[in-house]
Short mmCIF file of C-alpha atoms in Angstrom, two decimals:
data_model
loop_
_atom_site.label_atom_id
_atom_site.label_comp_id
_atom_site.label_asym_id
_atom_site.label_seq_id
_atom_site.Cartn_x
_atom_site.Cartn_y
_atom_site.Cartn_z
CA MET A 1320 0.00 0.00 0.00
CA GLY A 1321 1.40 3.41 -0.95
CA LYS A 1322 2.25 5.77 1.89
CA VAL A 1323 3.30 9.38 2.29
CA ARG A 1324 6.95 9.39 3.26
CA VAL A 1325 7.74 11.47 6.33
CA PRO A 1326 10.81 9.70 7.75
CA LEU A 1327 12.52 12.93 8.80
CA ALA A 1328 9.96 13.72 11.48
CA TRP A 1329 9.96 10.24 12.93
CA LEU A 1330 13.76 10.03 12.86
CA ALA A 1331 13.78 13.31 14.74
CA CYS A 1332 11.49 11.78 17.35
CA ALA A 1333 13.83 8.81 17.64
CA ALA A 1334 16.70 11.25 18.12
CA LEU A 1335 14.67 12.96 20.84
CA ALA A 1336 14.26 9.71 22.69
CA GLY A 1337 17.92 8.76 22.24
CA ASN A 1338 19.22 12.03 23.59
CA ALA A 1339 16.84 11.94 26.52
CA LEU A 1340 18.03 8.46 27.42
CA ALA A 1341 21.62 9.55 27.18
CA ASP A 1342 20.90 12.35 29.67
CA GLU A 1343 18.78 10.42 32.13
CA GLY A 1344 19.62 6.74 31.81
CA ARG A 1345 17.64 3.90 30.37
CA LEU A 1346 13.99 4.41 29.67
CA GLY A 1347 13.28 0.71 30.03
CA ASP A 1348 10.39 -0.94 28.29
CA ALA A 1349 7.96 1.97 28.75
CA ALA A 1350 8.45 3.39 25.26
CA PRO A 1351 7.02 1.45 22.34
CA PRO A 1352 8.94 1.13 19.05
CA VAL A 1353 8.29 3.88 16.51
CA ARG A 1354 7.68 3.01 12.85
CA GLY A 1355 8.20 5.28 9.91
CA GLY A 1356 5.08 7.45 9.63
CA LEU A 1357 2.98 6.81 6.51
CA SER A 1358 5.94 5.52 4.52
CA GLU A 1359 5.54 1.87 5.51
CA PRO A 1360 2.57 -0.46 5.03
CA ALA A 1361 0.42 -1.33 7.98
CA PRO A 1362 1.09 -4.78 9.41
CA ALA A 1363 -1.21 -7.42 7.97
CA PRO A 1364 -3.67 -9.00 10.38
CA ALA A 1365 -3.66 -12.71 10.96
CA THR A 1366 -6.66 -13.06 8.68
CA GLY A 1367 -4.49 -13.26 5.53
CA ALA A 1368 -4.36 -11.11 2.42
CA GLY A 1369 -6.73 -8.20 2.14
CA LEU A 1370 -9.31 -7.59 -0.55
CA ASP A 1371 -8.33 -5.56 -3.62
CA LEU A 1372 -10.75 -3.38 -5.59
CA ALA A 1373 -10.97 -5.59 -8.69
CA THR A 1374 -11.87 -8.63 -6.58
CA ALA A 1375 -14.37 -6.58 -4.58
CA LEU A 1376 -16.15 -5.41 -7.73
CA HIS A 1377 -16.28 -8.92 -9.16
CA ARG A 1378 -17.54 -10.36 -5.89
CA ALA A 1379 -20.22 -7.70 -5.53
CA GLU A 1380 -21.62 -8.34 -9.01
CA ALA A 1381 -21.77 -12.06 -8.25
CA ARG A 1382 -23.29 -11.77 -4.77
CA SER A 1383 -25.31 -8.55 -4.69
CA PRO A 1384 -29.03 -9.24 -4.11
CA ASP A 1385 -29.86 -6.03 -5.97
CA MET A 1386 -27.98 -7.30 -9.02
CA ALA A 1387 -29.68 -10.67 -8.76
CA ALA A 1388 -33.12 -9.05 -8.49
CA SER A 1389 -32.43 -6.83 -11.50
CA GLN A 1390 -31.27 -9.78 -13.60
CA LEU A 1391 -34.33 -11.81 -12.62
CA GLU A 1392 -36.59 -8.95 -13.65
CA ALA A 1393 -34.84 -8.78 -17.04
CA GLU A 1394 -35.34 -12.51 -17.47
CA ALA A 1395 -39.03 -12.17 -16.54
CA THR A 1396 -39.57 -9.48 -19.20
CA ARG A 1397 -38.01 -11.74 -21.84
CA HIS A 1398 -40.63 -14.36 -21.02
CA GLU A 1399 -43.32 -11.68 -21.21
CA LEU A 1400 -42.03 -10.70 -24.66
CA ALA A 1401 -42.32 -14.30 -25.84
CA GLN A 1402 -45.82 -14.54 -24.38
CA ALA A 1403 -46.93 -11.27 -26.03
CA GLY A 1404 -46.62 -12.80 -29.49
CA VAL A 1405 -48.83 -15.80 -28.75
CA ARG A 1406 -52.20 -15.86 -30.56
CA PRO A 1407 -55.48 -16.43 -28.68
CA ASN A 1408 -56.54 -20.03 -28.05
CA PRO A 1409 -59.55 -21.45 -29.89
CA GLU A 1410 -62.68 -22.23 -27.86
CA LEU A 1411 -64.73 -25.41 -27.94
CA GLY A 1412 -68.36 -25.17 -26.89
CA VAL A 1413 -71.18 -27.73 -26.53
CA ASP A 1414 -74.86 -26.68 -26.27
CA VAL A 1415 -77.63 -29.12 -25.40
CA GLU A 1416 -81.26 -28.08 -25.93
CA ASP A 1417 -84.47 -29.71 -24.60
CA ALA A 1418 -84.59 -31.98 -21.62
CA ASN A 1419 -86.55 -34.58 -23.59
CA ARG A 1420 -84.00 -37.05 -24.79
CA ARG A 1421 -85.85 -37.93 -27.98
CA GLN A 1422 -86.22 -34.29 -28.99
CA ARG A 1423 -82.81 -33.16 -27.76
CA THR A 1424 -80.60 -31.04 -29.99
CA THR A 1425 -76.83 -31.00 -29.49
CA THR A 1426 -74.60 -28.31 -30.99
CA VAL A 1427 -70.78 -28.46 -31.03
CA LEU A 1428 -68.97 -25.23 -31.96
CA LEU A 1429 -65.28 -24.42 -32.44
CA SER A 1430 -64.61 -20.68 -32.16
CA GLN A 1431 -61.50 -18.65 -32.90
CA ARG A 1432 -61.09 -15.01 -31.96
CA MET A 1433 -59.34 -12.97 -34.66
CA GLU A 1434 -57.41 -9.99 -33.26
CA LEU A 1435 -57.92 -6.84 -35.30
CA GLY A 1436 -56.48 -3.33 -35.10
CA GLY A 1437 -52.85 -4.46 -34.75
CA LYS A 1438 -53.30 -5.70 -31.17
CA ARG A 1439 -50.68 -8.41 -31.38
CA ASP A 1440 -48.01 -6.17 -32.93
CA ALA A 1441 -48.72 -3.41 -30.41
CA ARG A 1442 -48.55 -5.90 -27.55
CA VAL A 1443 -45.24 -7.28 -28.79
CA GLN A 1444 -43.79 -3.79 -29.19
CA ALA A 1445 -44.79 -2.83 -25.63
CA ALA A 1446 -43.28 -6.03 -24.25
CA ARG A 1447 -40.08 -5.42 -26.25
CA LYS A 1448 -39.73 -1.93 -24.78
CA ALA A 1449 -40.31 -3.34 -21.29
CA SER A 1450 -37.58 -5.93 -21.91
CA GLU A 1451 -35.16 -3.27 -23.17
CA LEU A 1452 -35.98 -1.15 -20.14
CA ALA A 1453 -35.26 -4.06 -17.78
CA THR A 1454 -31.93 -4.67 -19.54
CA VAL A 1455 -30.91 -1.03 -19.07
CA GLN A 1456 -32.07 -1.18 -15.46
CA THR A 1457 -29.68 -4.10 -14.97
CA GLN A 1458 -26.87 -1.98 -16.41
CA GLN A 1459 -27.85 0.88 -14.11
CA GLN A 1460 -27.90 -1.45 -11.13
CA ARG A 1461 -24.40 -2.61 -12.05
CA VAL A 1462 -23.29 1.03 -12.09
CA GLU A 1463 -24.90 1.63 -8.68
CA THR A 1464 -23.30 -1.53 -7.28
CA ARG A 1465 -19.85 -0.58 -8.59
CA ALA A 1466 -20.18 2.93 -7.16
CA ALA A 1467 -21.26 1.63 -3.75
CA VAL A 1468 -18.41 -0.88 -3.62
CA THR A 1469 -15.83 1.66 -4.82
CA ARG A 1470 -16.92 4.23 -2.27
CA ALA A 1471 -17.00 1.72 0.60
CA PHE A 1472 -13.65 0.26 -0.50
CA PHE A 1473 -11.80 3.58 -0.44
CA ASP A 1474 -13.58 4.67 2.74
CA THR A 1475 -12.25 1.49 4.34
CA LEU A 1476 -8.79 1.98 2.87
CA ILE A 1477 -8.59 5.53 4.22
CA ALA A 1478 -10.02 4.42 7.57
CA GLN A 1479 -7.20 1.87 7.80
CA GLU A 1480 -4.68 4.65 7.19
CA ARG A 1481 -6.29 6.74 9.91
CA VAL A 1482 -6.09 3.87 12.38
CA GLN A 1483 -2.42 3.44 11.54
CA LEU A 1484 -1.81 7.18 11.91
CA ALA A 1485 -3.66 7.25 15.23
CA GLN A 1486 -1.63 4.28 16.48
CA GLU A 1487 1.61 6.01 15.53
CA ALA A 1488 0.43 9.17 17.27
CA LEU A 1489 -0.28 7.14 20.40
CA ASN A 1490 3.17 5.55 20.21
CA LEU A 1491 4.74 8.99 20.03
CA ALA A 1492 2.59 10.29 22.88
CA GLN A 1493 3.58 7.34 25.06
CA LEU A 1494 7.23 7.91 24.23
CA GLY A 1495 6.92 11.62 24.97
CA ALA A 1496 5.19 10.96 28.29
CA ALA A 1497 7.91 8.52 29.32
CA VAL A 1498 10.64 11.04 28.41
CA ALA A 1499 8.83 13.84 30.25
CA ASP A 1500 8.48 11.62 33.32
CA LYS A 1501 12.24 10.98 33.38
CA ARG A 1502 13.00 14.67 32.98
CA VAL A 1503 10.60 15.59 35.80
CA GLN A 1504 12.24 12.99 38.05
CA ALA A 1505 15.60 14.47 37.18
CA GLY A 1506 14.28 17.92 38.08
CA LYS A 1507 14.97 19.38 34.65
CA VAL A 1508 11.39 20.34 33.78
CA SER A 1509 8.24 21.30 35.59
CA PRO A 1510 5.67 18.57 36.51
CA VAL A 1511 3.23 20.58 34.40
CA GLU A 1512 4.96 19.25 31.28
CA LEU A 1513 4.36 15.67 32.46
CA THR A 1514 0.68 16.49 32.95
CA ARG A 1515 0.50 17.93 29.46
CA ALA A 1516 2.20 14.84 28.05
CA ARG A 1517 -0.27 12.53 29.78
CA VAL A 1518 -3.22 14.61 28.54
CA ALA A 1519 -1.83 14.38 25.00
CA GLN A 1520 -1.46 10.63 25.46
CA ALA A 1521 -5.10 10.31 26.54
CA GLN A 1522 -6.25 12.42 23.61
CA THR A 1523 -4.36 10.28 21.12
CA ARG A 1524 -5.81 7.13 22.71
CA MET A 1525 -9.31 8.57 22.21
CA ALA A 1526 -8.44 9.44 18.62
CA LEU A 1527 -7.32 5.84 18.06
CA THR A 1528 -10.59 4.52 19.49
CA GLN A 1529 -12.56 6.83 17.22
CA ALA A 1530 -10.51 5.80 14.17
CA GLN A 1531 -11.05 2.13 14.95
CA GLY A 1532 -14.80 2.76 15.23
CA GLU A 1533 -14.84 4.54 11.86
CA LEU A 1534 -12.97 1.61 10.34
CA GLN A 1535 -15.59 -0.82 11.60
CA THR A 1536 -18.35 1.40 10.20
CA SER A 1537 -16.64 1.44 6.82
CA LEU A 1538 -16.23 -2.33 6.91
CA HIS A 1539 -19.95 -2.76 7.66
CA ALA A 1540 -20.79 -0.63 4.61
CA LEU A 1541 -18.35 -2.65 2.51
CA HIS A 1542 -19.86 -5.94 3.72
CA ALA A 1543 -23.32 -4.71 2.69
CA ALA A 1544 -22.05 -3.59 -0.74
CA LEU A 1545 -20.47 -7.04 -1.20
CA GLY A 1546 -23.79 -8.75 -0.65
CA GLY A 1547 -23.34 -9.55 3.02
CA ASP A 1548 -19.81 -10.97 2.79
CA THR A 1549 -18.53 -10.47 6.35
CA ARG A 1550 -15.24 -12.31 5.84
CA VAL A 1551 -13.46 -9.14 4.70
CA GLU A 1552 -11.54 -7.53 7.56
CA ARG A 1553 -9.15 -5.32 5.62
CA VAL A 1554 -8.58 -4.08 2.09
CA GLU A 1555 -5.49 -3.47 0.01
CA GLY A 1556 -4.99 -0.83 -2.62
CA LYS A 1557 -2.88 2.04 -3.86
CA LEU A 1558 -4.37 5.06 -2.23
CA LEU A 1559 -2.27 8.16 -2.12
CA GLN A 1560 -2.63 9.42 -5.68
CA VAL A 1561 -5.83 11.21 -6.56
CA PRO A 1562 -7.47 9.73 -9.71
CA THR A 1563 -6.90 11.84 -12.79
CA LEU A 1564 -9.67 14.41 -13.14
CA PRO A 1565 -11.38 14.09 -16.56
CA ALA A 1566 -12.28 17.18 -18.52
CA LEU A 1567 -15.75 18.50 -17.73
CA PRO A 1568 -17.02 18.57 -21.37
CA ALA A 1569 -16.05 14.93 -21.81
CA VAL A 1570 -17.79 14.00 -18.57
CA LEU A 1571 -20.98 15.81 -19.57
CA ASP A 1572 -20.94 14.18 -22.99
CA THR A 1573 -20.48 10.71 -21.47
CA ALA A 1574 -23.32 11.36 -19.05
CA GLU A 1575 -25.70 11.74 -22.01
CA ARG A 1576 -25.21 8.02 -22.70
CA ALA A 1577 -25.42 6.91 -19.07
CA PRO A 1578 -27.78 3.99 -18.30
CA ALA A 1579 -29.93 6.28 -16.16
CA ARG A 1580 -30.55 8.57 -19.12
CA ARG A 1581 -31.22 5.65 -21.48
CA LYS A 1582 -33.58 4.21 -18.90
CA SER A 1583 -35.62 7.42 -18.74
CA ALA A 1584 -35.81 7.61 -22.56
CA LEU A 1585 -36.91 3.98 -22.78
CA ASP A 1586 -39.56 4.61 -20.15
CA VAL A 1587 -41.08 7.25 -22.45
CA GLU A 1588 -41.02 4.81 -25.37
CA ARG A 1589 -42.55 2.07 -23.25
CA TRP A 1590 -45.51 4.24 -22.27
CA SER A 1591 -45.96 5.23 -25.91
CA ALA A 1592 -46.13 1.54 -26.76
CA VAL A 1593 -48.62 0.94 -23.92
CA ALA A 1594 -50.77 3.75 -25.32
CA ALA A 1595 -50.65 2.03 -28.72
CA VAL A 1596 -51.83 -1.19 -27.06
CA GLU A 1597 -54.75 0.63 -25.44
CA ARG A 1598 -55.58 2.29 -28.76
CA SER A 1599 -55.65 -1.06 -30.53
CA LEU A 1600 -58.12 -2.37 -27.95
CA ARG A 1601 -60.67 0.14 -29.21
CA THR A 1602 -61.03 -1.97 -32.34
CA PRO A 1603 -63.36 -4.92 -31.59
CA ASP A 1604 -62.19 -8.42 -32.40
CA VAL A 1605 -64.16 -10.82 -34.59
CA THR A 1606 -64.88 -14.36 -33.44
CA LEU A 1607 -65.41 -16.99 -36.14
CA SER A 1608 -67.30 -20.16 -35.24
CA VAL A 1609 -67.82 -23.45 -37.04
CA GLY A 1610 -69.62 -26.54 -35.78
CA ILE A 1611 -72.27 -29.21 -36.12
CA LYS A 1612 -75.82 -29.26 -34.84
CA ARG A 1613 -77.50 -32.65 -34.46
CA GLU A 1614 -81.22 -33.10 -33.95
CA ARG A 1615 -81.88 -36.48 -32.42
CA GLU A 1616 -85.54 -36.57 -33.49
CA SER A 1617 -84.81 -36.12 -37.21
CA ALA A 1618 -81.35 -37.73 -36.97
CA ARG A 1619 -79.92 -34.92 -39.10
CA ASN A 1620 -76.57 -33.11 -38.77
CA GLN A 1621 -76.45 -29.43 -39.68
CA VAL A 1622 -73.32 -27.38 -40.31
CA MET A 1623 -73.16 -24.25 -38.16
CA LEU A 1624 -71.20 -21.14 -39.20
CA GLY A 1625 -71.10 -18.00 -37.12
CA VAL A 1626 -69.48 -14.60 -36.79
CA SER A 1627 -69.67 -12.46 -33.66
CA MET A 1628 -68.13 -9.23 -32.46
CA PRO A 1629 -68.73 -6.86 -29.54
CA LEU A 1630 -70.47 -3.59 -30.25
CA PRO A 1631 -68.41 -0.65 -28.94
CA LEU A 1632 -71.37 1.30 -27.68
CA PHE A 1633 -70.33 1.98 -24.08
CA ASP A 1634 -66.71 0.88 -23.59
CA ARG A 1635 -64.36 2.19 -26.26
CA ASN A 1636 -61.28 2.05 -23.99
CA GLN A 1637 -60.63 5.73 -24.59
CA ASP A 1638 -59.79 6.55 -20.99
CA ASN A 1639 -57.21 3.77 -20.71
CA GLU A 1640 -55.51 5.20 -23.79
CA LEU A 1641 -55.58 8.71 -22.32
CA ALA A 1642 -54.17 7.40 -19.02
CA ALA A 1643 -51.26 5.77 -20.88
CA LEU A 1644 -50.62 9.00 -22.80
CA ARG A 1645 -50.56 11.02 -19.58
CA ARG A 1646 -48.08 8.56 -18.09
CA ARG A 1647 -45.96 8.97 -21.20
CA ASP A 1648 -46.06 12.74 -20.65
CA LYS A 1649 -45.13 12.16 -17.03
CA ALA A 1650 -42.17 10.00 -18.12
CA GLU A 1651 -41.00 12.80 -20.43
CA GLU A 1652 -41.09 15.30 -17.59
CA GLU A 1653 -39.24 12.88 -15.32
CA ALA A 1654 -36.61 12.39 -18.03
CA ARG A 1655 -36.09 16.16 -18.24
CA ALA A 1656 -35.93 16.43 -14.46
CA LEU A 1657 -33.39 13.59 -14.35
CA ALA A 1658 -31.23 15.31 -16.96
CA LEU A 1659 -31.24 18.57 -14.99
CA ARG A 1660 -30.58 16.82 -11.68
CA GLN A 1661 -27.84 14.65 -13.15
CA ARG A 1662 -26.11 17.65 -14.69
CA ALA A 1663 -26.24 19.57 -11.41
CA ASP A 1664 -24.96 16.57 -9.43
CA LEU A 1665 -22.24 15.97 -11.99
CA LEU A 1666 -21.08 19.58 -11.90
CA SER A 1667 -21.05 19.44 -8.10
CA ALA A 1668 -19.12 16.15 -7.97
CA HIS A 1669 -16.64 17.38 -10.60
CA GLN A 1670 -16.07 20.58 -8.61
CA ARG A 1671 -15.59 18.65 -5.37
CA TRP A 1672 -13.11 16.39 -7.17
CA ALA A 1673 -11.19 19.39 -8.54
CA SER A 1674 -11.16 21.12 -5.13
CA ALA A 1675 -9.97 17.97 -3.35
CA THR A 1676 -7.23 17.54 -5.97
CA GLU A 1677 -6.00 21.09 -5.34
CA VAL A 1678 -6.06 20.55 -1.58
CA VAL A 1679 -4.07 17.32 -1.90
CA ALA A 1680 -1.49 19.04 -4.10
CA LEU A 1681 -1.21 21.94 -1.63
CA MET A 1682 -0.83 19.55 1.29
CA ARG A 1683 1.93 17.66 -0.51
CA GLN A 1684 3.83 20.69 -1.72
CA ASP A 1685 3.59 23.08 1.22
CA VAL A 1686 1.74 21.93 4.32
CA LEU A 1687 3.22 18.48 4.95
CA PRO A 1688 6.84 19.45 4.21
CA GLY A 1689 6.50 22.55 6.43
CA ALA A 1690 4.92 20.56 9.27
CA GLU A 1691 7.65 17.90 8.99
CA SER A 1692 10.39 20.52 9.04
CA ALA A 1693 8.88 22.30 12.05
CA TYR A 1694 8.48 19.03 13.96
CA ALA A 1695 12.05 17.94 13.17
CA ALA A 1696 13.40 21.28 14.39
CA ALA A 1697 11.28 21.20 17.54
CA THR A 1698 12.31 17.66 18.46
CA ARG A 1699 15.99 18.43 17.87
CA GLY A 1700 15.69 21.59 19.96
CA PHE A 1701 13.90 19.71 22.73
CA SER A 1702 16.56 17.00 22.79
CA LEU A 1703 19.22 19.73 23.15
CA GLY A 1704 17.26 21.53 25.85
CA LYS A 1705 16.51 24.59 23.71
CA PHE A 1706 12.74 24.03 23.48
CA SER A 1707 10.17 22.94 26.03
CA TYR A 1708 8.24 19.75 25.69
CA LEU A 1709 5.12 21.83 25.09
CA GLU A 1710 6.71 23.32 21.95
CA ALA A 1711 7.69 19.87 20.72
CA LEU A 1712 4.19 18.61 21.50
CA ASP A 1713 2.59 21.44 19.51
CA ALA A 1714 4.82 20.68 16.54
CA GLN A 1715 3.89 16.99 16.77
CA ARG A 1716 0.19 17.83 16.95
CA ALA A 1717 0.47 20.15 13.92
CA LEU A 1718 2.12 17.38 11.90
CA LEU A 1719 -0.50 14.81 12.85
CA GLU A 1720 -3.31 17.25 12.04
CA ALA A 1721 -1.72 17.93 8.65
CA LYS A 1722 -1.65 14.20 7.90
CA THR A 1723 -5.26 13.88 9.01
CA GLN A 1724 -6.27 16.74 6.71
CA TYR A 1725 -4.37 15.08 3.89
CA LEU A 1726 -6.28 11.82 4.36
CA THR A 1727 -9.55 13.77 4.55
CA ALA A 1728 -8.78 15.48 1.23
CA LEU A 1729 -7.99 12.10 -0.31
CA ALA A 1730 -11.27 10.71 0.99
CA ASP A 1731 -13.16 13.67 -0.51
CA ALA A 1732 -11.44 13.11 -3.86
CA TYR A 1733 -12.31 9.41 -3.97
CA ARG A 1734 -15.91 10.04 -2.91
CA ALA A 1735 -16.29 12.67 -5.64
CA ALA A 1736 -14.70 10.34 -8.21
CA SER A 1737 -17.10 7.59 -7.17
CA ASP A 1738 -20.05 9.96 -7.60
CA VAL A 1739 -18.83 10.95 -11.07
CA GLU A 1740 -18.45 7.29 -12.01
CA ARG A 1741 -22.00 6.59 -10.88
CA LEU A 1742 -23.43 9.58 -12.75
CA ILE A 1743 -21.70 8.92 -16.08
CA GLY A 1744 -22.28 5.17 -15.87
CA GLU A 1745 -18.77 4.18 -16.91
CA PRO A 1746 -15.92 2.85 -14.74
CA LEU A 1747 -13.17 5.30 -13.86
CA PHE A 1748 -11.10 2.94 -11.75
CA GLY A 1749 -10.84 0.06 -14.24
CA THR A 1750 -9.92 -3.32 -12.86
CA ALA A 1751 -7.60 -1.96 -10.20
CA ALA A 1752 -7.04 1.08 -8.06
CA PRO A 1753 -4.96 3.94 -9.46
CA SER A 1754 -1.19 3.86 -9.16
CA THR A 1755 0.48 5.77 -6.36
CA THR A 1756 3.23 8.32 -6.07
CA THR A 1757 4.87 9.58 -2.93
CA PRO A 1758 5.64 13.23 -2.27
CA LYS A 1759 9.22 14.18 -1.77
#
């Protein structure tokens, strides 16, 4: 996992501890070992290798109940399309007249309803649009699933970095408290500095607890995005380079072809097809009948031919057609609203991405190097007796806050990139997380 290299500050802290020990004797086992800031990977838990982004995306598509439900709906509409083209079944009827057996007349009729007014074609077209809509909905669900997994993945990755940073801060606070205790015992500093050191230690312990809680929250969100897979306890990825910001015109152009936009357009077409179905129902069907009538008394068989059709005197299905047309108009308005909302959300996400990118660059170029330099100078001065522990503690706190702000800016950038990916409907992260670079 890529880290921000800040070895100078941590080496300065090690020098602080070494000089203090040289002045006051052995510190013993009270001080924990200090690792190199964000320049080294966090130790792997005993649970084995972590989950990478490509595997997480693949696993989510295979296990997500939302994906499964969307695919089942698409399959159901394909069956409805096949059923829409089926012609009506013929009807077989038997009529018996007269209770007197010798005078009884039996009529057997075979009837077939003939669909007129293009009902079958209209029904097939409506079912085809519904099937296309379900297919696009599956694509949209895949986009939503990818976005949810990507966001939860990077939230978890950044939460892991924050836990590591909080642990390192606690290690430093424990080391500083131990050094301050020795100096107080030696009478070189006021007991107030020991109190301040212990307060700082307690604050860093609380920060670690909070960071661990945020990590668990992120893991819960990741488990849900993965379809309830609770086996994941950590993730692995290259984090510390903000994804390349695409040009705004290209993003807006891609958004025009997003599944959400295609879905809204298909919804308009589907309701137009439904209106055509309702319009075709205004044309009455004709039922043709053929059969045999047998009179038992005369022992004669008579051929029966018949034609029947409903008379559209009361029900002409006009209101069902108007209802479908109004729903088509509603779908058009919803499509326009979606386009406006998507554009506004896309502009907002793109701006947040650009702002986070600028903040990250500023942190790398100015803030982090300055905080590292100030902390290194403060720790060297403290080890030589030129600065108080309070001054060294303030420099340490400023450096840790700068790192925290840096991780926050990275989190904002990845969240904005995930939102852009969801809105344009195309992957920005590919099959793996972006490569990483480390600031000098």
